[in-house]
PDB file of C-alpha atoms in Angstrom:
ATOM      1  CA  MET A   1     113.547 133.656 102.862  1.00  0.00           C
ATOM      2  CA  SER A   2     111.438 133.271  99.777  1.00  0.00           C
ATOM      3  CA  ALA A   3     109.728 129.866  99.834  1.00  0.00           C
ATOM      4  CA  PHE A   4     109.648 126.509 101.626  1.00  0.00           C
ATOM      5  CA  PHE A   5     108.410 123.376  99.847  1.00  0.00           C
ATOM      6  CA  ALA A   6     107.031 120.536 101.997  1.00  0.00           C
ATOM      7  CA  MET A   7     107.664 117.561  99.726  1.00  0.00           C
ATOM      8  CA  GLU A   8     107.601 114.455 101.910  1.00  0.00           C
ATOM      9  CA  CYS A   9     104.470 112.518 102.812  1.00  0.00           C
ATOM     10  CA  PRO A  10     103.083 113.444 106.265  1.00  0.00           C
ATOM     11  CA  ILE A  11     102.921 109.835 107.495  1.00  0.00           C
ATOM     12  CA  VAL A  12     106.528 109.296 106.398  1.00  0.00           C
ATOM     13  CA  GLU A  13     107.968 112.373 108.115  1.00  0.00           C
ATOM     14  CA  PRO A  14     105.349 113.809 110.508  1.00  0.00           C
ATOM     15  CA  SER A  15     107.951 115.992 112.274  1.00  0.00           C
ATOM     16  CA  LEU A  16     108.277 118.060 109.093  1.00  0.00           C
ATOM     17  CA  TYR A  17     104.614 119.054 109.226  1.00  0.00           C
ATOM     18  CA  LYS A  18     104.612 119.498 112.977  1.00  0.00           C
ATOM     19  CA  GLY A  19     107.311 122.117 112.473  1.00  0.00           C
ATOM     20  CA  LEU A  20     105.591 124.086 109.711  1.00  0.00           C
ATOM     21  CA  GLY A  21     104.036 126.456 112.231  1.00  0.00           C
ATOM     22  CA  HIS A  22     107.559 127.472 113.232  1.00  0.00           C
ATOM     23  CA  VAL A  23     108.821 127.510 109.644  1.00  0.00           C
ATOM     24  CA  GLN A  24     106.198 130.046 108.543  1.00  0.00           C
ATOM     25  CA  HIS A  25     107.987 132.749 110.551  1.00  0.00           C
ATOM     26  CA  TYR A  26     111.095 132.432 108.381  1.00  0.00           C
ATOM     27  CA  PHE A  27     109.636 132.046 104.870  1.00  0.00           C
ATOM     28  CA  LYS A  28     107.350 134.287 102.839  1.00  0.00           C
ATOM     29  CA  ARG A  29     105.547 131.269 101.382  1.00  0.00           C
ATOM     30  CA  ILE A  30     104.996 127.631 102.299  1.00  0.00           C
ATOM     31  CA  PHE A  31     104.104 125.284  99.455  1.00  0.00           C
ATOM     32  CA  SER A  32     102.431 121.940 100.040  1.00  0.00           C
ATOM     33  CA  TRP A  33     100.846 119.150  98.014  1.00  0.00           C
ATOM     34  CA  SER A  34      97.697 119.525 100.124  1.00  0.00           C
ATOM     35  CA  ASP A  35      95.770 122.310 101.830  1.00  0.00           C
ATOM     36  CA  SER A  36      95.707 123.558 105.398  1.00  0.00           C
ATOM     37  CA  GLN A  37      92.473 121.846 106.438  1.00  0.00           C
ATOM     38  CA  ALA A  38      93.538 118.421 105.138  1.00  0.00           C
ATOM     39  CA  LEU A  39      96.872 118.680 106.989  1.00  0.00           C
ATOM     40  CA  GLU A  40      95.595 119.930 110.372  1.00  0.00           C
ATOM     41  CA  HIS A  41      95.976 116.422 111.823  1.00  0.00           C
ATOM     42  CA  PHE A  42      99.741 116.863 111.392  1.00  0.00           C
ATOM     43  CA  THR A  43     100.255 120.627 111.658  1.00  0.00           C
ATOM     44  CA  GLY A  44      97.995 121.111 114.665  1.00  0.00           C
ATOM     45  CA  GLY A  45      96.326 124.189 113.238  1.00  0.00           C
ATOM     46  CA  SER A  46      95.572 126.363 110.249  1.00  0.00           C
ATOM     47  CA  LEU A  47      98.501 127.511 108.104  1.00  0.00           C
ATOM     48  CA  PRO A  48      98.718 129.729 104.990  1.00  0.00           C
ATOM     49  CA  LEU A  49      99.744 126.918 102.618  1.00  0.00           C
ATOM     50  CA  ILE A  50     100.011 127.309  98.849  1.00  0.00           C
ATOM     51  CA  PRO A  51      99.212 124.110  96.916  1.00  0.00           C
ATOM     52  CA  TYR A  52     101.468 122.927  94.100  1.00  0.00           C
ATOM     53  CA  LEU A  53     101.657 119.856  91.868  1.00  0.00           C
ATOM     54  CA  TRP A  54     104.642 117.544  91.680  1.00  0.00           C
ATOM     55  CA  PRO A  55     106.471 117.870  88.329  1.00  0.00           C
ATOM     56  CA  GLN A  56     106.590 114.690  86.256  1.00  0.00           C
ATOM     57  CA  SER A  57     109.611 113.386  84.375  1.00  0.00           C
ATOM     58  CA  PHE A  58     108.055 113.244  80.903  1.00  0.00           C
ATOM     59  CA  ASN A  59     105.439 114.989  78.788  1.00  0.00           C
ATOM     60  CA  ASP A  60     104.352 112.050  76.633  1.00  0.00           C
ATOM     61  CA  VAL A  61     104.298 108.260  76.496  1.00  0.00           C
ATOM     62  CA  HIS A  62     107.372 106.072  75.983  1.00  0.00           C
ATOM     63  CA  GLU A  63     106.269 105.010  72.519  1.00  0.00           C
ATOM     64  CA  PRO A  64     108.142 101.669  72.096  1.00  0.00           C
ATOM     65  CA  ILE A  65     107.033 100.532  75.569  1.00  0.00           C
ATOM     66  CA  TRP A  66     103.497 101.915  75.257  1.00  0.00           C
ATOM     67  CA  GLU A  67     102.911  99.948  72.056  1.00  0.00           C
ATOM     68  CA  ARG A  68     103.678  96.535  73.581  1.00  0.00           C
ATOM     69  CA  THR A  69     100.809  94.092  73.443  1.00  0.00           C
ATOM     70  CA  ASP A  70     102.371  90.902  74.895  1.00  0.00           C
ATOM     71  CA  ARG A  71     101.680  91.840  78.505  1.00  0.00           C
ATOM     72  CA  LYS A  72     101.200  89.883  81.692  1.00  0.00           C
ATOM     73  CA  PHE A  73      98.293  90.544  84.033  1.00  0.00           C
ATOM     74  CA  LEU A  74      99.216  92.532  87.152  1.00  0.00           C
ATOM     75  CA  VAL A  75     102.237  94.141  88.816  1.00  0.00           C
ATOM     76  CA  MET A  76     103.127  96.221  91.853  1.00  0.00           C
ATOM     77  CA  ILE A  77     106.381  98.166  92.252  1.00  0.00           C
ATOM     78  CA  ASN A  78     106.969  99.327  95.824  1.00  0.00           C
ATOM     79  CA  SER A  79     109.574  98.962  98.546  1.00  0.00           C
ATOM     80  CA  ASN A  80     108.837  97.038 101.723  1.00  0.00           C
ATOM     81  CA  LYS A  81     108.257  99.906 104.138  1.00  0.00           C
ATOM     82  CA  LEU A  82     105.927 100.869 106.969  1.00  0.00           C
ATOM     83  CA  PRO A  83     104.858 104.424 107.859  1.00  0.00           C
ATOM     84  CA  ALA A  84     105.835 106.410 110.927  1.00  0.00           C
ATOM     85  CA  VAL A  85     102.109 107.185 111.475  1.00  0.00           C
ATOM     86  CA  TYR A  86      99.185 104.915 110.545  1.00  0.00           C
ATOM     87  CA  TRP A  87      96.541 107.608 110.006  1.00  0.00           C
ATOM     88  CA  ARG A  88      94.935 107.053 106.560  1.00  0.00           C
ATOM     89  CA  GLU A  89      97.987 105.106 105.391  1.00  0.00           C
ATOM     90  CA  LEU A  90      97.980 102.687 102.457  1.00  0.00           C
ATOM     91  CA  TYR A  91     101.200 100.774 103.126  1.00  0.00           C
ATOM     92  CA  THR A  92      99.355  97.950 104.864  1.00  0.00           C
ATOM     93  CA  GLU A  93      96.643  98.034 102.189  1.00  0.00           C
ATOM     94  CA  ARG A  94      99.314  97.210  99.621  1.00  0.00           C
ATOM     95  CA  LEU A  95     100.214  94.154 101.684  1.00  0.00           C
ATOM     96  CA  ARG A  96      96.587  93.025 101.737  1.00  0.00           C
ATOM     97  CA  ALA A  97      96.353  93.437  97.962  1.00  0.00           C
ATOM     98  CA  ILE A  98      99.536  91.455  97.396  1.00  0.00           C
ATOM     99  CA  GLU A  99      98.332  88.700  99.713  1.00  0.00           C
ATOM    100  CA  TYR A 100      95.031  88.361  97.835  1.00  0.00           C
ATOM    101  CA  PHE A 101      96.503  88.168  94.336  1.00  0.00           C
ATOM    102  CA  SER A 102      99.357  85.920  95.482  1.00  0.00           C
ATOM    103  CA  ARG A 103      96.792  83.176  96.177  1.00  0.00           C
ATOM    104  CA  THR A 104      96.220  82.732  92.448  1.00  0.00           C
ATOM    105  CA  GLY A 105      99.721  83.731  91.358  1.00  0.00           C
ATOM    106  CA  GLU A 106      98.309  86.640  89.360  1.00  0.00           C
ATOM    107  CA  ILE A 107     100.663  89.366  90.563  1.00  0.00           C
ATOM    108  CA  ASP A 108     104.383  90.046  90.268  1.00  0.00           C
ATOM    109  CA  LEU A 109     106.018  92.189  92.938  1.00  0.00           C
ATOM    110  CA  TYR A 110     109.124  94.328  92.410  1.00  0.00           C
ATOM    111  CA  GLY A 111     110.971  96.665  94.757  1.00  0.00           C
ATOM    112  CA  ASN A 112     113.495  96.809  97.581  1.00  0.00           C
ATOM    113  CA  HIS A 113     113.788  95.018 100.931  1.00  0.00           C
ATOM    114  CA  TRP A 114     111.105  92.363 100.431  1.00  0.00           C
ATOM    115  CA  ASP A 115     113.595  89.707 101.521  1.00  0.00           C
ATOM    116  CA  LYS A 116     113.934  91.505 104.884  1.00  0.00           C
ATOM    117  CA  PRO A 117     111.627  92.832 107.616  1.00  0.00           C
ATOM    118  CA  SER A 118     109.667  95.952 106.686  1.00  0.00           C
ATOM    119  CA  LEU A 119     111.616  99.185 107.010  1.00  0.00           C
ATOM    120  CA  ARG A 120     110.047 101.655 109.440  1.00  0.00           C
ATOM    121  CA  LEU A 121     110.069 105.241 108.139  1.00  0.00           C
ATOM    122  CA  GLY A 122     110.363 108.546 109.977  1.00  0.00           C
ATOM    123  CA  ARG A 123     113.017 110.326 111.986  1.00  0.00           C
ATOM    124  CA  THR A 124     114.205 108.594 115.124  1.00  0.00           C
ATOM    125  CA  TRP A 125     116.735 109.267 117.864  1.00  0.00           C
ATOM    126  CA  ILE A 126     117.662 105.586 118.132  1.00  0.00           C
ATOM    127  CA  PRO A 127     121.353 105.176 117.162  1.00  0.00           C
ATOM    128  CA  ALA A 128     121.998 103.594 113.764  1.00  0.00           C
ATOM    129  CA  THR A 129     123.908 100.702 115.350  1.00  0.00           C
ATOM    130  CA  ALA A 130     120.931  99.882 117.572  1.00  0.00           C
ATOM    131  CA  ILE A 131     118.573 100.016 114.569  1.00  0.00           C
ATOM    132  CA  ARG A 132     120.753  97.536 112.680  1.00  0.00           C
ATOM    133  CA  LEU A 133     120.738  95.185 115.654  1.00  0.00           C
ATOM    134  CA  LEU A 134     116.964  95.479 115.950  1.00  0.00           C
ATOM    135  CA  ARG A 135     116.538  94.564 112.281  1.00  0.00           C
ATOM    136  CA  VAL A 136     118.776  91.525 112.713  1.00  0.00           C
ATOM    137  CA  GLY A 137     116.625  90.528 115.676  1.00  0.00           C
ATOM    138  CA  GLU A 138     113.467  90.955 113.590  1.00  0.00           C
ATOM    139  CA  GLN A 139     114.875  88.708 110.879  1.00  0.00           C
ATOM    140  CA  LEU A 140     115.669  85.998 113.413  1.00  0.00           C
ATOM    141  CA  TRP A 141     112.246  86.311 115.027  1.00  0.00           C
ATOM    142  CA  GLN A 142     110.446  86.013 111.678  1.00  0.00           C
ATOM    143  CA  ARG A 143     112.113  82.666 111.096  1.00  0.00           C
ATOM    144  CA  PHE A 144     110.088  81.355 114.037  1.00  0.00           C
ATOM    145  CA  GLN A 145     107.012  83.573 113.651  1.00  0.00           C
ATOM    146  CA  PRO A 146     106.673  84.415 109.924  1.00  0.00           C
ATOM    147  CA  ASP A 147     104.553  87.399 108.990  1.00  0.00           C
ATOM    148  CA  PRO A 148     101.795  85.988 106.707  1.00  0.00           C
ATOM    149  CA  TYR A 149     101.708  89.143 104.583  1.00  0.00           C
ATOM    150  CA  LEU A 150     105.471  89.126 104.035  1.00  0.00           C
ATOM    151  CA  THR A 151     105.378  85.396 103.326  1.00  0.00           C
ATOM    152  CA  ALA A 152     102.788  86.015 100.631  1.00  0.00           C
ATOM    153  CA  ALA A 153     104.783  88.932  99.231  1.00  0.00           C
ATOM    154  CA  ARG A 154     107.960  86.889  98.999  1.00  0.00           C
ATOM    155  CA  SER A 155     106.150  84.163  97.092  1.00  0.00           C
ATOM    156  CA  VAL A 156     105.535  86.600  94.207  1.00  0.00           C
ATOM    157  CA  TYR A 157     108.638  88.772  94.639  1.00  0.00           C
ATOM    158  CA  ARG A 158     110.646  89.173  91.434  1.00  0.00           C
ATOM    159  CA  GLY A 159     113.475  91.363  92.739  1.00  0.00           C
ATOM    160  CA  ARG A 160     114.350  94.983  92.041  1.00  0.00           C
ATOM    161  CA  ALA A 161     113.042  96.693  88.920  1.00  0.00           C
ATOM    162  CA  GLN A 162     116.175  97.698  87.036  1.00  0.00           C
ATOM    163  CA  SER A 163     113.982 100.013  84.938  1.00  0.00           C
ATOM    164  CA  LYS A 164     110.587 101.019  86.243  1.00  0.00           C
ATOM    165  CA  SER A 165     109.320 101.877  82.764  1.00  0.00           C
ATOM    166  CA  GLU A 166     110.525  98.617  81.219  1.00  0.00           C
ATOM    167  CA  THR A 167     109.009  96.627  84.063  1.00  0.00           C
ATOM    168  CA  LEU A 168     105.636  98.400  84.034  1.00  0.00           C
ATOM    169  CA  GLY A 169     105.481  97.995  80.270  1.00  0.00           C
ATOM    170  CA  GLN A 170     105.368  94.216  80.651  1.00  0.00           C
ATOM    171  CA  TYR A 171     101.942  94.328  82.370  1.00  0.00           C
ATOM    172  CA  THR A 172      98.380  95.318  81.540  1.00  0.00           C
ATOM    173  CA  PHE A 173      97.487  96.521  85.061  1.00  0.00           C
ATOM    174  CA  ALA A 174      99.422  97.926  88.016  1.00  0.00           C
ATOM    175  CA  LEU A 175      98.307  98.315  91.618  1.00  0.00           C
ATOM    176  CA  CYS A 176      99.034 101.982  92.127  1.00  0.00           C
ATOM    177  CA  PHE A 177      98.397 103.006  95.740  1.00  0.00           C
ATOM    178  CA  GLU A 178      99.774 106.245  97.156  1.00  0.00           C
ATOM    179  CA  ASN A 179     101.409 106.196 100.582  1.00  0.00           C
ATOM    180  CA  MET A 180      98.262 107.641 102.127  1.00  0.00           C
ATOM    181  CA  ILE A 181      94.793 109.002 101.468  1.00  0.00           C
ATOM    182  CA  LEU A 182      95.237 112.777 101.425  1.00  0.00           C
ATOM    183  CA  LYS A 183      93.739 115.568  99.356  1.00  0.00           C
ATOM    184  CA  GLY A 184      96.163 116.677  96.646  1.00  0.00           C
ATOM    185  CA  TRP A 185      98.695 113.925  97.346  1.00  0.00           C
ATOM    186  CA  ILE A 186      99.324 112.795  93.751  1.00  0.00           C
ATOM    187  CA  THR A 187     102.813 111.468  93.128  1.00  0.00           C
ATOM    188  CA  GLU A 188     104.580 109.979  90.113  1.00  0.00           C
ATOM    189  CA  LYS A 189     102.992 106.546  90.547  1.00  0.00           C
ATOM    190  CA  ILE A 190      99.919 107.001  88.364  1.00  0.00           C
ATOM    191  CA  PHE A 191     101.839 108.930  85.702  1.00  0.00           C
ATOM    192  CA  ASP A 192     104.528 106.265  85.418  1.00  0.00           C
ATOM    193  CA  CYS A 193     101.735 103.896  84.387  1.00  0.00           C
ATOM    194  CA  PHE A 194     100.398 106.342  81.819  1.00  0.00           C
ATOM    195  CA  PHE A 195     103.819 106.723  80.217  1.00  0.00           C
ATOM    196  CA  THR A 196     104.103 102.954  79.644  1.00  0.00           C
ATOM    197  CA  GLY A 197     100.526 102.167  78.621  1.00  0.00           C
ATOM    198  CA  THR A 198      99.852 100.265  81.840  1.00  0.00           C
ATOM    199  CA  ILE A 199      96.412 100.778  83.385  1.00  0.00           C
ATOM    200  CA  PRO A 200      96.729 102.008  86.993  1.00  0.00           C
ATOM    201  CA  ILE A 201      94.440 100.709  89.719  1.00  0.00           C
ATOM    202  CA  TYR A 202      94.556 103.865  91.802  1.00  0.00           C
ATOM    203  CA  TRP A 203      93.923 104.657  95.445  1.00  0.00           C
ATOM    204  CA  GLY A 204      95.123 107.826  97.094  1.00  0.00           C
ATOM    205  CA  ALA A 205      94.064 111.438  96.653  1.00  0.00           C
ATOM    206  CA  PRO A 206      90.284 111.659  97.273  1.00  0.00           C
ATOM    207  CA  ASN A 207      90.113 114.578  94.822  1.00  0.00           C
ATOM    208  CA  ILE A 208      92.000 112.782  92.057  1.00  0.00           C
ATOM    209  CA  GLU A 209      89.199 113.492  89.548  1.00  0.00           C
ATOM    210  CA  GLU A 210      89.868 117.235  89.871  1.00  0.00           C
ATOM    211  CA  HIS A 211      93.225 116.676  88.188  1.00  0.00           C
ATOM    212  CA  ILE A 212      93.009 113.453  86.162  1.00  0.00           C
ATOM    213  CA  PRO A 213      89.992 112.241  84.133  1.00  0.00           C
ATOM    214  CA  MET A 214      88.340 109.173  85.656  1.00  0.00           C
ATOM    215  CA  ASN A 215      88.387 107.325  82.331  1.00  0.00           C
ATOM    216  CA  CYS A 216      92.194 107.115  82.475  1.00  0.00           C
ATOM    217  CA  PHE A 217      92.423 104.734  85.442  1.00  0.00           C
ATOM    218  CA  ILE A 218      90.554 102.202  87.570  1.00  0.00           C
ATOM    219  CA  ASP A 219      89.393 103.668  90.877  1.00  0.00           C
ATOM    220  CA  MET A 220      89.922 101.176  93.712  1.00  0.00           C
ATOM    221  CA  ARG A 221      87.333 103.015  95.829  1.00  0.00           C
ATOM    222  CA  LYS A 222      84.568 101.637  93.599  1.00  0.00           C
ATOM    223  CA  PHE A 223      85.166  98.051  94.724  1.00  0.00           C
ATOM    224  CA  SER A 224      84.177  96.381  97.978  1.00  0.00           C
ATOM    225  CA  GLY A 225      87.295  94.219  97.943  1.00  0.00           C
ATOM    226  CA  TYR A 226      89.937  92.569  95.809  1.00  0.00           C
ATOM    227  CA  GLY A 227      87.647  89.774  94.698  1.00  0.00           C
ATOM    228  CA  GLU A 228      85.284  92.294  93.104  1.00  0.00           C
ATOM    229  CA  LEU A 229      88.248  94.135  91.595  1.00  0.00           C
ATOM    230  CA  ARG A 230      89.597  90.909  90.090  1.00  0.00           C
ATOM    231  CA  ASP A 231      86.216  90.076  88.559  1.00  0.00           C
ATOM    232  CA  PHE A 232      86.105  93.520  86.987  1.00  0.00           C
ATOM    233  CA  LEU A 233      89.628  93.274  85.563  1.00  0.00           C
ATOM    234  CA  LYS A 234      88.884  89.859  84.089  1.00  0.00           C
ATOM    235  CA  SER A 235      85.686  91.185  82.496  1.00  0.00           C
ATOM    236  CA  LEU A 236      87.421  93.921  80.513  1.00  0.00           C
ATOM    237  CA  SER A 237      87.605  93.369  76.780  1.00  0.00           C
ATOM    238  CA  GLU A 238      90.558  94.275  74.577  1.00  0.00           C
ATOM    239  CA  ARG A 239      88.513  97.249  73.443  1.00  0.00           C
ATOM    240  CA  ASP A 240      88.005  98.394  77.050  1.00  0.00           C
ATOM    241  CA  ILE A 241      91.726  98.085  77.753  1.00  0.00           C
ATOM    242  CA  ARG A 242      92.644 100.066  74.639  1.00  0.00           C
ATOM    243  CA  ALA A 243      90.212 102.795  75.709  1.00  0.00           C
ATOM    244  CA  TYR A 244      91.813 103.225  79.141  1.00  0.00           C
ATOM    245  CA  ARG A 245      95.256 103.403  77.579  1.00  0.00           C
ATOM    246  CA  GLU A 246      94.275 105.845  74.865  1.00  0.00           C
ATOM    247  CA  ASN A 247      92.390 108.061  77.311  1.00  0.00           C
ATOM    248  CA  ALA A 248      95.535 108.341  79.435  1.00  0.00           C
ATOM    249  CA  ARG A 249      97.607 109.127  76.379  1.00  0.00           C
ATOM    250  CA  GLN A 250      95.254 111.911  75.343  1.00  0.00           C
ATOM    251  CA  PHE A 251      95.285 113.314  78.869  1.00  0.00           C
ATOM    252  CA  LEU A 252      99.082 113.670  78.725  1.00  0.00           C
ATOM    253  CA  LEU A 253      98.676 115.713  75.543  1.00  0.00           C
ATOM    254  CA  SER A 254      95.908 117.914  76.967  1.00  0.00           C
ATOM    255  CA  PRO A 255      96.083 121.272  78.795  1.00  0.00           C
ATOM    256  CA  LYS A 256      94.877 119.499  81.949  1.00  0.00           C
ATOM    257  CA  TYR A 257      98.259 117.762  82.238  1.00  0.00           C
ATOM    258  CA  LYS A 258     100.288 120.972  81.880  1.00  0.00           C
ATOM    259  CA  PRO A 259     100.256 121.825  85.652  1.00  0.00           C
ATOM    260  CA  PHE A 260     102.163 118.554  86.251  1.00  0.00           C
ATOM    261  CA  THR A 261     104.969 119.334  83.797  1.00  0.00           C
ATOM    262  CA  LYS A 262     108.521 120.414  84.589  1.00  0.00           C
ATOM    263  CA  GLU A 263     107.850 123.584  82.653  1.00  0.00           C
ATOM    264  CA  ALA A 264     104.951 124.514  84.939  1.00  0.00           C
ATOM    265  CA  PHE A 265     107.117 123.885  88.002  1.00  0.00           C
ATOM    266  CA  ALA A 266     109.854 126.112  86.562  1.00  0.00           C
ATOM    267  CA  ASP A 267     107.249 128.803  85.870  1.00  0.00           C
ATOM    268  CA  LEU A 268     106.282 128.672  89.544  1.00  0.00           C
ATOM    269  CA  PHE A 269     109.846 129.568  90.541  1.00  0.00           C
ATOM    270  CA  THR A 270     109.862 132.357  87.980  1.00  0.00           C
ATOM    271  CA  GLN A 271     106.685 133.791  89.498  1.00  0.00           C
ATOM    272  CA  ILE A 272     108.203 133.643  92.991  1.00  0.00           C
ATOM    273  CA  VAL A 273     111.341 135.494  91.905  1.00  0.00           C
ATOM    274  CA  GLU A 274     109.379 138.110  89.961  1.00  0.00           C
ATOM    275  CA  ALA A 275     107.067 138.711  92.936  1.00  0.00           C
ATOM    276  CA  ASP A 276     110.041 139.150  95.267  1.00  0.00           C
ATOM    277  CA  VAL A 277     111.740 141.544  92.874  1.00  0.00           C
ATOM    278  CA  GLU A 278     108.561 143.571  92.568  1.00  0.00           C
ATOM    279  CA  SER A 279     108.159 143.742  96.349  1.00  0.00           C
ATOM    280  CA  THR A 280     111.698 145.140  96.750  1.00  0.00           C
ATOM    281  CA  ARG A 281     110.943 147.845  94.208  1.00  0.00           C
ATOM    282  CA  GLY A 282     107.881 148.842  96.181  1.00  0.00           C
TER     283      GLY A 282
END
């Protein structure tokens, strides 16, 4: 077969990456967000992986939303989930961030399942009925032994975001953490902020600057903790904020953004088909 695309995050579905060594015998190409060395923890060895970039939904800002100026301070949009594997994960880091900013009421949280115990990800052989019973048991247990992080999250929980763009556009900053720290793992999260004129506070791909200019976002790695981050956010002038937003807008219009477009992803499929056709002629 022509090509296999590994699209899920390794800590969400580790069995997918564990099986790539077997998959390579059935496909001419294996595409991955990351490279072989960065994924060896999950694959168990070196594989001939071809990197690709996840196509984004839009090629420019949502103008009416981007132009809004009456914005609140800080938002996070994520579901209440926990990874199958905790290696370099950022799920629990999101909880720590929410807990810190909930103390001053300076964050609004949107997403699914925050009124319930955290949903554990990954494939399991436990029957669905048993999983439902376990979750009911967790809910009962948390009534007697509340999880302090979930308690903090629920204090700032605002429900589901009916429109991610509309919701992001109501805030100046967004905590924008990927599921894990992994080379090349750049999802839609940071781009969704760019489209709405919201400044992302990013943590994720360690090589993010190879793809996105550093003046478009706030790099969480530069801060020793959330107190230092908060001080920095509060110190930014209106001019500073406009600069971040405009830099992101210009990036979306630049050639550097093109590899993230739907058109570039379609071109990749065209190249695969043309290469296969050429090989059959040979």
